[in-house]
């Protein structure tokens, strides 16, 4: 079956540009997560949705980062006025949301800000 | 700040060798411990979700143990194959909402 799909796979942005990263989760998965992985680090939590509700956005590094999931399915992570420190792999994951459920990850979007 | 540590950082073994990695995590407010395998150019793939102290899980030649009282988990690979080459990530959960705190991973390279 179809897994979690992310697009684009690679994105190069000039500093100051806005970018939008898309995540299409597995059908029926209520929970959706965004993680950021900087070079040499493990993935770090950004934000979490249960259906369309954003229940935790404590990991978003600044107010330039914004995520939405308006219909409880596809999610978009938007970064405004990108900075070089935003360069990272952005991973999206989804799950059924119950205890013992693993996360199902997409391939990630590698963002490079020049 | 929750700290999840993995060791070693990287490992290079020969085909057929058995190997193991360690994941250390806070021993308080434990909810679950996840293991993922991440091959280059692919997405992280779930290996195990462990919740009970003393739990042992097995998937093919890969197994994992969990000690929540002392805050560690071991991942074992018996008879490594080149296709086992990947980064192995562990992640700790203390909320029940699958908000995971990841370690930096152990990068395994298995040479033929």
mmCIF file of C-alpha atoms in Angstrom:
data_model
loop_
_atom_site.group_PDB
_atom_site.id
_atom_site.type_symbol
_atom_site.label_atom_id
_atom_site.label_comp_id
_atom_site.label_asym_id
_atom_site.label_seq_id
_atom_site.Cartn_x
_atom_site.Cartn_y
_atom_site.Cartn_z
ATOM 1 C CA UNK A 1 0.000 0.000 0.000
ATOM 2 C CA UNK A 2 0.983 3.652 -0.266
ATOM 3 C CA UNK A 3 3.267 4.971 2.405
ATOM 4 C CA UNK A 4 3.815 8.509 3.631
ATOM 5 C CA UNK A 5 4.626 10.740 0.712
ATOM 6 C CA UNK A 6 6.607 13.982 0.970
ATOM 7 C CA UNK A 7 7.336 16.577 -1.647
ATOM 8 C CA UNK A 8 9.531 18.015 -2.884
ATOM 9 C CA UNK A 9 12.315 15.553 -2.193
ATOM 10 C CA UNK A 10 14.926 18.326 -2.454
ATOM 11 C CA UNK A 11 14.527 22.070 -2.188
ATOM 12 C CA UNK A 12 17.129 24.762 -2.603
ATOM 13 C CA UNK A 13 16.041 28.190 -1.429
ATOM 14 C CA UNK A 14 17.801 31.510 -1.358
ATOM 15 C CA UNK A 15 18.001 33.116 2.072
ATOM 16 C CA UNK A 16 14.856 35.101 2.694
ATOM 17 C CA UNK A 17 12.662 33.006 0.417
ATOM 18 C CA UNK A 18 9.495 31.304 1.660
ATOM 19 C CA UNK A 19 9.145 27.532 1.228
ATOM 20 C CA UNK A 20 6.280 25.055 1.610
ATOM 21 C CA UNK A 21 6.832 21.374 2.281
ATOM 22 C CA UNK A 22 4.036 18.895 1.737
ATOM 23 C CA UNK A 23 3.204 15.655 3.529
ATOM 24 C CA UNK A 24 0.598 13.130 2.436
ATOM 25 C CA UNK A 25 0.119 10.647 5.302
ATOM 26 C CA UNK A 26 -1.130 7.078 5.156
ATOM 27 C CA UNK A 27 -4.888 7.023 4.719
ATOM 28 C CA UNK A 28 -6.678 6.600 8.034
ATOM 29 C CA UNK A 29 -3.777 7.754 10.189
ATOM 30 C CA UNK A 30 -5.058 10.329 12.645
ATOM 31 C CA UNK A 31 -1.692 11.448 14.023
ATOM 32 C CA UNK A 32 0.805 13.400 11.967
ATOM 33 C CA UNK A 33 4.220 14.634 13.058
ATOM 34 C CA UNK A 34 6.910 16.889 11.627
ATOM 35 C CA UNK A 35 10.534 16.374 12.607
ATOM 36 C CA UNK A 36 13.669 18.298 11.650
ATOM 37 C CA UNK A 37 16.981 16.549 11.280
ATOM 38 C CA UNK A 38 20.101 18.697 11.135
ATOM 39 C CA UNK A 39 23.345 17.192 9.902
ATOM 40 C CA UNK A 40 24.840 14.781 12.428
ATOM 41 C CA UNK A 41 21.829 14.958 14.740
ATOM 42 C CA UNK A 42 18.819 12.790 15.388
ATOM 43 C CA UNK A 43 15.390 13.956 14.245
ATOM 44 C CA UNK A 44 13.930 16.665 16.496
ATOM 45 C CA UNK A 45 10.223 17.122 17.097
ATOM 46 C CA UNK A 46 8.608 20.165 15.523
ATOM 47 C CA UNK A 47 4.851 19.741 15.751
ATOM 48 C CA UNK A 48 2.015 17.231 16.052
ATOM 49 C CA UNK A 49 -1.544 17.008 14.707
ATOM 50 C CA UNK A 50 -4.399 14.811 15.702
ATOM 51 C CA UNK A 51 -6.713 14.959 12.710
ATOM 52 C CA UNK A 52 -6.909 18.678 11.883
ATOM 53 C CA UNK A 53 -6.064 19.883 15.383
ATOM 54 C CA UNK A 54 -2.507 21.013 16.044
ATOM 55 C CA UNK A 55 -2.049 19.733 19.595
ATOM 56 C CA UNK A 56 1.608 20.538 20.103
ATOM 57 C CA UNK A 57 3.797 23.034 18.302
ATOM 58 C CA UNK A 58 6.365 23.420 21.016
ATOM 59 C CA UNK A 59 9.219 22.281 18.763
ATOM 60 C CA UNK A 60 8.793 24.934 16.072
ATOM 61 C CA UNK A 61 12.039 26.925 16.319
ATOM 62 C CA UNK A 62 10.590 30.345 15.545
ATOM 63 C CA UNK A 63 7.461 32.131 14.400
ATOM 64 C CA UNK A 64 8.778 31.808 10.850
ATOM 65 C CA UNK A 65 7.669 28.163 10.985
ATOM 66 C CA UNK A 66 4.012 27.373 10.478
ATOM 67 C CA UNK A 67 2.243 24.038 9.944
ATOM 68 C CA UNK A 68 -1.301 23.197 9.017
ATOM 69 C CA UNK A 69 -3.486 20.179 8.318
ATOM 70 C CA UNK A 70 -6.812 21.788 7.448
ATOM 71 C CA UNK A 71 -8.798 18.679 6.507
ATOM 72 C CA UNK A 72 -7.060 16.208 8.761
ATOM 73 C CA UNK A 73 -5.131 14.595 5.928
ATOM 74 C CA UNK A 74 -2.436 16.396 3.910
ATOM 75 C CA UNK A 75 -0.181 18.682 5.930
ATOM 76 C CA UNK A 76 2.016 21.582 4.885
ATOM 77 C CA UNK A 77 5.012 22.931 6.752
ATOM 78 C CA UNK A 78 5.764 26.494 5.739
ATOM 79 C CA UNK A 79 8.957 28.329 6.504
ATOM 80 C CA UNK A 80 8.983 32.065 5.906
ATOM 81 C CA UNK A 81 12.098 34.137 5.233
ATOM 82 C CA UNK A 82 14.357 31.090 5.282
ATOM 83 C CA UNK A 83 17.715 31.320 7.030
ATOM 84 C CA UNK A 84 20.813 29.175 6.583
ATOM 85 C CA UNK A 85 20.204 27.469 9.918
ATOM 86 C CA UNK A 86 16.927 26.126 8.489
ATOM 87 C CA UNK A 87 18.931 23.817 6.218
ATOM 88 C CA UNK A 88 17.991 20.299 7.306
ATOM 89 C CA UNK A 89 15.992 17.217 6.377
ATOM 90 C CA UNK A 90 12.335 17.644 7.263
ATOM 91 C CA UNK A 91 10.631 14.367 8.042
ATOM 92 C CA UNK A 92 6.916 13.772 8.213
ATOM 93 C CA UNK A 93 5.448 10.754 10.013
ATOM 94 C CA UNK A 94 1.954 9.454 10.605
ATOM 95 C CA UNK A 95 0.363 6.804 12.799
ATOM 96 C CA UNK A 96 -2.945 5.471 14.071
ATOM 97 C CA UNK A 97 -2.165 7.290 17.301
ATOM 98 C CA UNK A 98 -2.606 4.491 19.781
ATOM 99 C CA UNK A 99 -0.080 3.139 22.257
ATOM 100 C CA UNK A 100 2.397 0.743 20.653
ATOM 101 C CA UNK A 101 1.839 2.197 17.195
ATOM 102 C CA UNK A 102 5.101 2.867 15.401
ATOM 103 C CA UNK A 103 5.518 6.009 13.342
ATOM 104 C CA UNK A 104 5.527 5.633 9.558
ATOM 105 C CA UNK A 105 7.945 8.077 7.998
ATOM 106 C CA UNK A 106 8.192 9.645 4.591
ATOM 107 C CA UNK A 107 11.481 9.970 2.708
ATOM 108 C CA UNK A 108 11.893 13.511 3.927
ATOM 109 C CA UNK A 109 12.538 16.825 2.199
ATOM 110 C CA UNK A 110 16.139 17.990 2.180
ATOM 111 C CA UNK A 111 16.109 21.780 2.385
ATOM 112 C CA UNK A 112 19.246 23.714 1.561
ATOM 113 C CA UNK A 113 19.234 27.464 2.143
ATOM 114 C CA UNK A 114 21.966 29.324 0.288
ATOM 115 C CA UNK B 1 15.793 18.587 28.624
ATOM 116 C CA UNK B 2 15.381 14.903 27.791
ATOM 117 C CA UNK B 3 18.583 13.247 26.647
ATOM 118 C CA UNK B 4 18.724 10.053 24.601
ATOM 119 C CA UNK B 5 22.195 8.721 23.929
ATOM 120 C CA UNK B 6 23.274 6.018 21.544
ATOM 121 C CA UNK B 7 26.571 4.207 21.333
ATOM 122 C CA UNK B 8 28.656 3.578 19.464
ATOM 123 C CA UNK B 9 28.264 6.425 17.009
ATOM 124 C CA UNK B 10 29.395 4.188 14.168
ATOM 125 C CA UNK B 11 30.414 0.606 13.677
ATOM 126 C CA UNK B 12 32.097 -1.282 10.839
ATOM 127 C CA UNK B 13 31.821 -5.086 10.904
ATOM 128 C CA UNK B 14 32.340 -7.961 8.533
ATOM 129 C CA UNK B 15 29.536 -10.009 7.066
ATOM 130 C CA UNK B 16 28.539 -12.732 9.530
ATOM 131 C CA UNK B 17 29.625 -10.785 12.625
ATOM 132 C CA UNK B 18 27.120 -10.278 15.399
ATOM 133 C CA UNK B 19 26.849 -6.815 16.868
ATOM 134 C CA UNK B 20 24.943 -4.785 19.398
ATOM 135 C CA UNK B 21 24.195 -1.145 20.127
ATOM 136 C CA UNK B 22 23.062 0.705 23.228
ATOM 137 C CA UNK B 23 20.381 3.312 23.751
ATOM 138 C CA UNK B 24 20.263 5.196 27.081
ATOM 139 C CA UNK B 25 17.252 7.245 28.100
ATOM 140 C CA UNK B 26 15.738 8.848 31.230
ATOM 141 C CA UNK B 27 14.440 6.206 33.645
ATOM 142 C CA UNK B 28 11.599 8.401 34.926
ATOM 143 C CA UNK B 29 8.238 9.001 33.227
ATOM 144 C CA UNK B 30 8.830 6.199 30.760
ATOM 145 C CA UNK B 31 6.120 5.481 28.211
ATOM 146 C CA UNK B 32 7.725 3.691 25.262
ATOM 147 C CA UNK B 33 10.997 3.099 23.470
ATOM 148 C CA UNK B 34 11.103 2.895 19.663
ATOM 149 C CA UNK B 35 13.796 1.495 17.382
ATOM 150 C CA UNK B 36 14.014 2.513 13.709
ATOM 151 C CA UNK B 37 16.312 1.509 10.877
ATOM 152 C CA UNK B 38 17.156 4.210 8.357
ATOM 153 C CA UNK B 39 18.814 3.162 5.130
ATOM 154 C CA UNK B 40 20.365 5.785 2.881
ATOM 155 C CA UNK B 41 17.877 7.358 0.450
ATOM 156 C CA UNK B 42 14.953 5.613 2.139
ATOM 157 C CA UNK B 43 12.567 6.490 4.947
ATOM 158 C CA UNK B 44 13.094 5.399 8.560
ATOM 159 C CA UNK B 45 11.472 2.018 9.101
ATOM 160 C CA UNK B 46 10.049 0.916 12.440
ATOM 161 C CA UNK B 47 11.700 -2.115 14.010
ATOM 162 C CA UNK B 48 10.226 -2.268 17.507
ATOM 163 C CA UNK B 49 8.025 -0.371 19.932
ATOM 164 C CA UNK B 50 8.730 -1.501 23.470
ATOM 165 C CA UNK B 51 6.750 -0.552 26.536
ATOM 166 C CA UNK B 52 7.318 -3.091 29.315
ATOM 167 C CA UNK B 53 10.374 -3.412 31.528
ATOM 168 C CA UNK B 54 12.171 -6.647 30.673
ATOM 169 C CA UNK B 55 10.525 -6.816 27.271
ATOM 170 C CA UNK B 56 12.376 -8.633 24.504
ATOM 171 C CA UNK B 57 11.362 -8.379 20.854
ATOM 172 C CA UNK B 58 12.675 -10.174 17.792
ATOM 173 C CA UNK B 59 12.367 -9.588 14.058
ATOM 174 C CA UNK B 60 14.392 -11.997 11.955
ATOM 175 C CA UNK B 61 17.995 -11.743 13.057
ATOM 176 C CA UNK B 62 17.408 -8.504 14.955
ATOM 177 C CA UNK B 63 16.338 -8.440 18.586
ATOM 178 C CA UNK B 64 16.000 -5.835 21.310
ATOM 179 C CA UNK B 65 15.785 -5.759 25.084
ATOM 180 C CA UNK B 66 14.468 -3.094 27.412
ATOM 181 C CA UNK B 67 15.350 -2.069 30.966
ATOM 182 C CA UNK B 68 13.175 0.855 32.016
ATOM 183 C CA UNK B 69 14.409 0.933 35.626
ATOM 184 C CA UNK B 70 17.977 1.699 34.625
ATOM 185 C CA UNK B 71 17.094 3.429 31.378
ATOM 186 C CA UNK B 72 18.671 1.431 28.596
ATOM 187 C CA UNK B 73 17.825 -0.731 25.607
ATOM 188 C CA UNK B 74 20.082 -2.994 23.563
ATOM 189 C CA UNK B 75 19.653 -3.826 19.894
ATOM 190 C CA UNK B 76 21.346 -7.030 18.687
ATOM 191 C CA UNK B 77 21.995 -8.149 15.130
ATOM 192 C CA UNK B 78 22.997 -11.774 14.763
ATOM 193 C CA UNK B 79 25.064 -12.638 11.689
ATOM 194 C CA UNK B 80 25.118 -9.176 10.071
ATOM 195 C CA UNK B 81 24.581 -8.957 6.320
ATOM 196 C CA UNK B 82 25.549 -6.062 3.997
ATOM 197 C CA UNK B 83 21.863 -5.209 3.659
ATOM 198 C CA UNK B 84 21.810 -4.496 7.421
ATOM 199 C CA UNK B 85 23.966 -1.444 6.737
ATOM 200 C CA UNK B 86 21.934 1.527 7.946
ATOM 201 C CA UNK B 87 21.617 4.046 10.746
ATOM 202 C CA UNK B 88 19.768 2.618 13.742
ATOM 203 C CA UNK B 89 17.815 5.197 15.718
ATOM 204 C CA UNK B 90 16.216 4.797 19.102
ATOM 205 C CA UNK B 91 13.562 7.180 20.370
ATOM 206 C CA UNK B 92 12.118 7.710 23.843
ATOM 207 C CA UNK B 93 8.548 8.673 24.574
ATOM 208 C CA UNK B 94 7.288 10.051 27.894
ATOM 209 C CA UNK B 95 3.954 11.581 26.941
ATOM 210 C CA UNK B 96 1.734 8.892 25.453
ATOM 211 C CA UNK B 97 1.247 11.044 22.367
ATOM 212 C CA UNK B 98 4.142 9.537 20.406
ATOM 213 C CA UNK B 99 6.137 12.738 20.743
ATOM 214 C CA UNK B 100 9.504 11.048 20.352
ATOM 215 C CA UNK B 101 12.933 12.191 21.480
ATOM 216 C CA UNK B 102 15.522 10.613 19.208
ATOM 217 C CA UNK B 103 19.127 9.715 19.787
ATOM 218 C CA UNK B 104 21.707 10.618 17.166
ATOM 219 C CA UNK B 105 21.808 7.041 15.888
ATOM 220 C CA UNK B 106 24.386 4.315 15.371
ATOM 221 C CA UNK B 107 25.645 4.056 11.816
ATOM 222 C CA UNK B 108 26.365 0.420 10.926
ATOM 223 C CA UNK B 109 28.411 -0.616 7.912
ATOM 224 C CA UNK B 110 28.605 -4.333 7.103
ATOM 225 C CA UNK B 111 31.286 -5.262 4.595
ATOM 226 C CA UNK B 112 30.972 -8.387 2.442
#
